[in-house]
Amino acid sequence: METRNNPNPSSGDDAEIVSRRIQRLSLHLNPIPCPLPDADRQIGMAACARAKLEVDTGKLSGYMRGPHRDVQEKVFEYFESRPELQTPLEISKNDHRELCWRQLVGLVREAGIKPFRYVADDPAKYFAILEAVGSVDMSLGIKMGVQYSLWGGSVINLGTQKHKDKYFDGIDNLYYPGCFAMTELHHGSNVQALQTAATFDPITDEFIINTPNDGAIKWWIGNAAVHGKFATVFARLMLPTHDSKAVSDMGVHAFIVPIRHLETHETLPGIEIHDCGQKVGLNGVDNGALRFNSVRIPRDNLLNRFGDVSRDGKYSSSLPTVNKRFAATLGELVGGRVGLAYSSVAVLKLAGTIAIRYSLLRQQFGPPRKPEVSILDYQSHQHKLMPMLASTYAFHFATSYLVEKYAEMKRTHDEQLVGDVHALSAGLKAYVTSYTARSLNVCRESCGGHGYAAVNRFGTLRNDHDIFQTFEGDNTVLLQQVAGDLLKRYQEKFQGGPLTVTWNYLRESMNSYLSQPNPVTARWESEDHLRDPKFQLDAFRYRTSRLLQSVAVRLRKHTKTLGGFGAWNRCLNHLLTLAESHIETVILAKFIEAVQNCPDPSARSALKLVCDLYALNRIWNDIGTYRNVDYVAPNKAKAIHKLAEYLSFQVRNIARELVDAFDLPDNVTKAPIAMQSEAYSQYTNYVGF
Amino acid sequence: METRNNPNPSSGDDAEIVSRRIQRLSLHLNPIPCPLPDADRQIGMAACARAKLEVDTGKLSGYMRGPHRDVQEKVFEYFESRPELQTPLEISKNDHRELCWRQLVGLVREAGIKPFRYVADDPAKYFAILEAVGSVDMSLGIKMGVQYSLWGGSVINLGTQKHKDKYFDGIDNLYYPGCFAMTELHHGSNVQALQTAATFDPITDEFIINTPNDGAIKWWIGNAAVHGKFATVFARLMLPTHDSKAVSDMGVHAFIVPIRHLETHETLPGIEIHDCGQKVGLNGVDNGALRFNSVRIPRDNLLNRFGDVSRDGKYSSSLPTVNKRFAATLGELVGGRVGLAYSSVAVLKLAGTIAIRYSLLRQQFGPPRKPEVSILDYQSHQHKLMPMLASTYAFHFATSYLVEKYAEMKRTHDEQLVGDVHALSAGLKAYVTSYTARSLNVCRESCGGHGYAAVNRFGTLRNDHDIFQTFEGDNTVLLQQVAGDLLKRYQEKFQGGPLTVTWNYLRESMNSYLSQPNPVTARWESEDHLRDPKFQLDAFRYRTSRLLQSVAVRLRKHTKTLGGFGAWNRCLNHLLTLAESHIETVILAKFIEAVQNCPDPSARSALKLVCDLYALNRIWNDIGTYRNVDYVAPNKAKAIHKLAEYLSFQVRNIARELVDAFDLPDNVTKAPIAMQSEAYSQYTNYVGF
């Protein structure tokens, strides 16, 4: 959702000047002015609908489509062919869990789609499957992610060959359903403070897994309440020291713990499992709570890629410190964030498609004695949905880029890329999932009462997607990682150190951005200037650079009196704004690239329009910042606002084509109000007429 | 949710000056500086918690409490004594509907609470019951509203004595459950375009109710799918003209139509009812779709307060035009909006209480080698929740005022009051329900994973509350009514006409607000000045006045070329901002009054702090507007931001007392994570440990 900023606080005369300018500009965009009869002019801008860009949906769609559309279509076809595997609107938690399991088993064993193989070797294909599966039922997407990316991913990424040999097939074919037991009741974000202990017993050559107190109960563990047979348990590795009574805390490590009997499925001795119960959404996933009462596992069950224990209880690692080992361990898990950012865009596309198709269909009110107009012809409705549509396109290109870089990182293990992907996945996951969560509310609200029918999807999409903001890293915590990373780069810049790809604009341009704004360009307000990618990117980069420089100064100052933690907290809102500003900058840069690389001229024009709306809408949202330092003069601010409003109207004119290009067939969107023909009839049929 | 604005884009030096100022200001607020050991200073501002205002929760709570707490406690006690009437977390739609009916029957027939009596005679008491009942299960609140405020309210407000005589008791004691059948499949907001017809048959002295096409099917009708026996049906009154073949359309009127047999409960002939099915929330309410196939009802069933038909088919009315009759009819229904605005604040209090209590309990991260800190000690968390808490207080006083005025209007029928209550109820309903809807997302997100457990309430609260933004008037449409009303007053001002109470600031001060901002006061930035209610109110009023004046000019200009409808649409975002700005202004004015009227000094100080946060946070959110016209100079903008951030911190220090003053006992909040003692244990117990 975009914040509605104050429209045109100008006096009438100013408004008139700007308006004339917009009119000229409009002629410029549409060289052949639309010859409207007087009656049509009644409905205002909406009447100009005919003077719109021509968009070849097929070409635009082709440019957007990823390389793995075939496997996605296989997923859709499989579930289309198995109506008994479709999730009904109303289903009890227990039935949903069983159905979700049958869906996953069907996908893997019947449709023959085996996602585990792609987790490490072809992540782009894995994420494409995840996207398709999530659109069938998001619970299924998450269930699949728990099994393959979290449980399976922890085994192959944190373990060594012996673990792959032993577990790969069982995970792949679902005979070894498993859990990822990291979060505890008292600790989610602060993973380093986990309290579950894994104490080595040199006599029996085993680890003893123990839950020392209720706060250390593993909580929210997916697959634990019903289906899981194993769990990767994150616990503090405790090694006996020479002083026989004492133990040494080696920090958090991961261990494979069998939790249910492979044949009988009975919970194993020493393990207590409870059902975390009904959730806001994703009730097809069986989250459980686990308490360990001195459960013994063989030494081999330590996932020992980054740290190992020998038969005689000696610790060894290729990494020098607890912190480095911890970072390496968590670093292997960024794939989850990439998947969430990518899936969140898919949810946004789906919701936006439903909301926009319905808003084109729905008519309400109109000029006197004229037919009612589509609600998308209202400026207020364009304001709600068009910047959102532009953001969806922006996020599409940014997350596609992220997936590409992640795949490259998995292939090359290039160290700079690791850092870049880590920060970018944290930032995009946080930024995109927060945006989608807000947008889902706007979509429901913009469809009025019919948006409240469960069959029209917004409730489930919102309830299922909601937790994307929290799991795989709380968004507020992730943005702080981005800010921390920026500050590190900032220091490196001044020390001449290396900067990774996504960050290097900081070096290129920091100095120019930190000089005083140019009072001449601050007044430029022509359309050509405002739609120039250089102006847009400069404005975004200026904001980020300024935020970065000023927060660095503030942190330095406050650290003297408040210490590092206190200073960070004193500047926290500032740091979060910096992180968001940086992510917005990266997103814009990728969008501009995508526009430039688009081979088809008509698709490129459409994308350029959408990209300009994304850029100017964001600048307007932060207009206070820009005005406060006179980066833009008052008249330029007004021109930006006017143009953003006008671009919303222009984008509305190709809104149908833009959502069609998302390539979501009716059997994926499902909502009757969004059907591409006879939507109202399909809706009345659904209700029983 | 508050938009996070750019924190301090200032250079280090500016920041230092402001910071020193804040330090001085902080000393001023806390005359005895808190003597902190160095260790405590590590955690920054949070450590100052001891230097906080002392708040007497009992006195604050007493001041906030309405006059009808007794009946609310009776509601709570009744449901406490009937555990079988409590809604479980997981319940099927059909079971929920039956339970909801049993809850309502129990309330009325067993607990002896009879809300219908208060609908007309003591609305404040009715709304108090609604609030309490809604906190038991919002479906019950809405079911009660459908029965008494919509179905019952339409009979007593749109009908005459004969209708009261015939229906009052049956409605009151629930033997006549009924519906309010206004919305159609194709028309929700545009009520004047409803298509259902009620044609008078002079031969049989009956009306024939008919659904002319599928778009005219009555849709979303509460109580229709299962329990309703009657419906107030809104239909176009069609009277035969002298030319015997033709009929004359007299506009939309309301008719009582029996839909099910009083004894057998069978659907009556000519009526087709379907279940609208699963909704996003409120599944305890049975919404249905109704089609009428030439259903005959006696002439007496016309609710004839504002228009009547004689035996020989002549129309009569005390009101001269179709539009006036329509306005009078809808005007009687504003009670629903008052109830929604009021109930929405109750939801916000509940969600805020849960989120804030948990955020005080939850600890995560902290300074090195120190205990972890409460997440509410993080500036980012304060930013999420403290302006929201301040808004909750602001809305409490504003909606209490609205209820008071509504009751006065029902008592006096004063015409000016009618206009004022109409616009204020539209504006507050729209503004408050949109704010609450956004805040529910923030509350869930701020409680992380545990906020996603259904038992902790956010899912149900959000899903049930969501539609508050749409029913009883779509928020975007309602805000346009407010804007339209403001424009009318604006014209009256220049014609010397009367202005109603809430609006009269426009006359008092429009001229001064429309002159150029004073360049001297634009620079004032002392704490005394920024916390002066006069500065705050002036800033709000300035913004509203300027928006009003500028949109009036734009509308005049565009009307010439685009016509009235086109011009309105061209200025729509501007008009919506104007409406919101006005409502914010009214809310602030009422809050300032409430602070001044508070008899207890400690409660008053707390309220003053909260009110200042509300005011400065809103000004900061619109800082672009204020800066753009130099109403505030850059340094003043920075000072406002700094002070708002600091006030958030100060409010955090009394956050526990502020939510305690909402007076919501544990059996009302229910969420284990918000229990006032042993929250974590109650949560683990719930899960089965």
Coordinates of C-alpha atoms in Angstrom, one line a residue, chain A residues 150-387:
Chain A
L150 CA 15.1 -26.6 5.6
W151 CA 15.4 -30.2 6.7
G152 CA 17.0 -31.4 3.5
G153 CA 19.0 -28.3 3.0
S154 CA 20.5 -28.5 6.5
V155 CA 21.6 -32.1 5.9
I156 CA 23.3 -31.3 2.5
N157 CA 24.6 -27.9 3.4
L158 CA 25.7 -28.3 7.0
G159 CA 26.6 -32.1 6.8
T160 CA 29.2 -34.0 4.9
Q161 CA 29.3 -36.8 2.4
K162 CA 28.3 -39.5 5.0
H163 CA 25.1 -37.6 5.7
K164 CA 24.2 -37.2 2.1
D165 CA 24.8 -40.9 1.5
K166 CA 22.6 -41.9 4.4
Y167 CA 19.7 -39.4 4.1
F168 CA 19.5 -38.0 0.5
D169 CA 17.2 -40.7 -0.9
G170 CA 14.9 -40.9 2.1
I171 CA 14.5 -37.1 2.1
D172 CA 14.1 -37.0 -1.7
N173 CA 11.3 -39.6 -1.9
L174 CA 9.6 -38.5 1.4
Y175 CA 10.4 -41.7 3.4
Y176 CA 12.3 -39.5 5.8
P177 CA 10.1 -36.5 6.5
G178 CA 12.0 -34.1 8.7
C179 CA 12.0 -30.9 10.7
F180 CA 14.3 -27.9 11.1
A181 CA 14.3 -27.4 14.9
M182 CA 16.0 -24.0 15.4
T183 CA 13.5 -21.6 17.1
E184 CA 12.8 -22.0 20.8
L185 CA 10.0 -20.6 22.9
H186 CA 12.2 -17.8 24.2
H187 CA 14.5 -17.3 21.2
G188 CA 13.6 -16.7 17.6
S189 CA 15.7 -13.9 16.1
N190 CA 18.6 -14.3 18.6
V191 CA 19.7 -17.7 17.5
Q192 CA 23.1 -17.4 19.2
A193 CA 21.2 -17.4 22.5
L194 CA 19.5 -20.8 22.0
Q195 CA 19.7 -22.9 25.1
T196 CA 19.1 -26.5 24.0
A197 CA 22.3 -28.4 24.8
A198 CA 24.1 -31.2 23.0
T199 CA 26.7 -32.6 25.5
F200 CA 29.3 -35.0 24.2
D201 CA 29.6 -38.3 26.2
P202 CA 33.0 -39.6 25.5
I203 CA 32.2 -42.9 27.1
T204 CA 29.4 -43.9 24.8
D205 CA 30.5 -41.7 21.8
E206 CA 27.2 -40.0 21.8
F207 CA 25.7 -36.5 22.2
I208 CA 23.0 -36.0 24.8
I209 CA 20.4 -33.6 23.5
N210 CA 18.6 -31.8 26.4
T211 CA 16.1 -29.1 26.9
P212 CA 17.3 -27.3 30.0
N213 CA 14.1 -25.3 30.7
D214 CA 10.7 -24.5 29.3
G215 CA 12.1 -21.4 27.5
A216 CA 14.3 -23.8 25.4
I217 CA 11.4 -25.9 24.1
K218 CA 11.7 -26.0 20.3
W219 CA 8.7 -24.1 19.1
W220 CA 6.9 -23.7 15.8
I221 CA 8.8 -26.6 14.3
G222 CA 7.2 -27.5 10.9
N223 CA 6.5 -31.2 10.2
A224 CA 6.9 -31.9 14.0
A225 CA 3.4 -32.2 15.1
V226 CA 2.4 -35.0 12.8
H227 CA 4.7 -36.2 10.0
G228 CA 8.3 -35.7 10.9
K229 CA 10.6 -38.7 11.6
F230 CA 13.8 -36.7 12.0
A231 CA 14.8 -33.2 13.1
T232 CA 17.9 -31.1 12.5
V233 CA 18.2 -29.7 16.0
F234 CA 20.2 -26.6 16.7
A235 CA 21.9 -26.9 20.1
R236 CA 24.9 -25.6 22.0
L237 CA 27.7 -28.1 21.5
M238 CA 29.1 -28.9 25.0
L239 CA 32.4 -30.6 25.3
P240 CA 33.8 -32.0 28.5
T241 CA 37.0 -30.3 29.6
H242 CA 40.0 -31.8 31.3
D243 CA 38.5 -30.7 34.6
S244 CA 36.1 -33.7 34.4
K245 CA 33.1 -31.9 36.0
A246 CA 33.1 -28.9 33.6
V247 CA 32.1 -28.6 30.0
S248 CA 33.1 -26.1 27.4
D249 CA 30.4 -24.3 25.3
M250 CA 31.4 -24.4 21.6
G251 CA 28.4 -22.5 20.4
V252 CA 25.3 -23.5 18.4
H253 CA 25.7 -26.5 16.1
A254 CA 23.2 -28.7 14.1
F255 CA 22.5 -32.3 14.9
I256 CA 20.2 -34.9 13.3
V257 CA 17.9 -36.3 15.9
P258 CA 15.4 -39.1 15.1
I259 CA 12.1 -38.1 16.7
R260 CA 9.7 -40.9 15.6
H261 CA 10.1 -44.6 14.9
L262 CA 10.7 -45.2 11.2
E263 CA 8.1 -48.0 11.0
T264 CA 5.6 -47.5 13.9
H265 CA 5.8 -43.7 13.8
E266 CA 5.8 -43.7 17.6
T267 CA 7.5 -40.8 19.3
L268 CA 10.9 -42.0 20.5
P269 CA 11.8 -42.2 24.2
G270 CA 12.9 -38.9 25.8
I271 CA 11.1 -36.8 23.2
E272 CA 8.0 -34.9 24.0
I273 CA 6.0 -33.5 21.1
H274 CA 3.0 -31.2 21.4
D275 CA 0.9 -29.6 18.7
C276 CA 1.4 -25.8 18.4
G277 CA -2.2 -25.7 17.4
Q278 CA -4.3 -23.5 15.1
K279 CA -2.4 -20.7 13.3
V280 CA -3.5 -17.6 11.6
G281 CA -2.8 -19.3 8.3
L282 CA -0.8 -22.2 6.8
N283 CA -2.8 -24.7 8.8
G284 CA -1.8 -27.4 6.3
V285 CA 1.6 -27.3 8.0
D286 CA 1.9 -29.2 11.2
N287 CA 3.9 -27.1 13.6
G288 CA 4.9 -28.7 16.8
A289 CA 6.8 -28.1 20.0
L290 CA 9.6 -30.4 21.0
R291 CA 11.2 -31.1 24.4
F292 CA 14.3 -33.3 24.7
N293 CA 14.9 -35.2 27.9
S294 CA 18.5 -36.4 27.6
V295 CA 18.1 -38.0 24.2
R296 CA 21.2 -39.8 23.0
I297 CA 22.3 -39.7 19.4
P298 CA 25.5 -41.1 17.8
R299 CA 28.4 -38.7 17.3
D300 CA 28.0 -39.1 13.5
N301 CA 24.7 -37.2 13.8
L302 CA 26.6 -33.9 14.2
L303 CA 26.3 -32.0 10.9
N304 CA 30.0 -31.5 10.8
R305 CA 30.8 -29.4 7.7
F306 CA 31.9 -26.4 9.7
G307 CA 33.0 -28.1 13.0
D308 CA 33.6 -31.6 14.1
V309 CA 34.2 -33.6 17.3
S310 CA 36.7 -36.5 17.3
R311 CA 36.2 -39.8 19.0
D312 CA 38.1 -38.5 22.0
G313 CA 36.1 -35.3 22.2
K314 CA 38.5 -32.9 20.5
Y315 CA 36.9 -30.1 18.5
S316 CA 38.2 -29.2 15.0
S317 CA 37.1 -26.7 12.5
S318 CA 38.4 -25.0 9.4
L319 CA 37.0 -21.7 10.7
P320 CA 38.8 -19.9 13.5
T321 CA 36.1 -18.5 15.8
V322 CA 32.6 -19.3 17.1
N323 CA 31.3 -16.3 15.3
K324 CA 32.7 -17.3 12.0
R325 CA 31.3 -20.9 12.3
F326 CA 27.9 -19.4 13.3
A327 CA 28.0 -17.1 10.3
A328 CA 29.0 -20.0 8.0
T329 CA 26.2 -22.2 9.3
L330 CA 23.5 -19.5 8.9
G331 CA 25.0 -18.4 5.6
E332 CA 24.0 -21.8 4.2
L333 CA 20.4 -21.0 5.0
V334 CA 19.9 -17.9 2.9
G335 CA 18.2 -20.0 0.2
G336 CA 15.1 -19.9 2.4
R337 CA 15.0 -16.1 2.2
V338 CA 15.5 -16.1 -1.5
G339 CA 12.6 -18.4 -1.8
L340 CA 10.4 -16.3 0.4
A341 CA 11.2 -13.1 -1.5
Y342 CA 10.5 -14.8 -4.8
S343 CA 7.2 -16.5 -3.6
S344 CA 6.0 -13.2 -2.0
V345 CA 6.2 -11.6 -5.5
A346 CA 4.1 -14.5 -6.8
V347 CA 1.5 -13.8 -4.1
L348 CA 1.5 -10.1 -5.0
K349 CA 1.0 -10.9 -8.7
L350 CA -1.9 -13.2 -7.8
A351 CA -3.6 -10.7 -5.5
G352 CA -3.0 -7.8 -7.9
T353 CA -4.4 -9.8 -10.8
I354 CA -7.6 -10.5 -8.9
A355 CA -8.0 -7.0 -7.6
I356 CA -7.3 -5.3 -10.9
R357 CA -9.5 -7.6 -13.1
Y358 CA -12.4 -7.1 -10.7
S359 CA -11.8 -3.4 -10.6
L360 CA -12.1 -3.3 -14.3
L361 CA -15.3 -5.3 -14.2
R362 CA -17.0 -3.6 -11.3
Q363 CA -18.9 -0.4 -12.2
Q364 CA -20.3 1.9 -9.6
F365 CA -21.6 5.5 -10.0
G366 CA -21.0 7.7 -13.0
P367 CA -21.9 11.0 -14.6
P368 CA -25.6 12.0 -14.5
R369 CA -27.6 10.0 -17.0
K370 CA -24.6 8.1 -18.2
P371 CA -23.6 4.4 -17.6
E372 CA -21.7 3.8 -14.5
V373 CA -17.9 3.7 -14.8
S374 CA -15.4 1.0 -13.8
I375 CA -14.1 1.6 -10.3
L376 CA -10.6 1.5 -11.7
D377 CA -11.4 4.7 -13.5
Y378 CA -11.5 6.5 -10.2
Q379 CA -8.3 8.3 -9.4
S380 CA -8.5 7.0 -5.8
H381 CA -8.6 3.4 -7.0
Q382 CA -5.7 4.0 -9.5
H383 CA -3.8 5.4 -6.5
K384 CA -4.5 2.3 -4.5
L385 CA -3.6 -0.2 -7.2
M386 CA -1.3 1.2 -9.9
P387 CA 1.8 2.0 -7.8

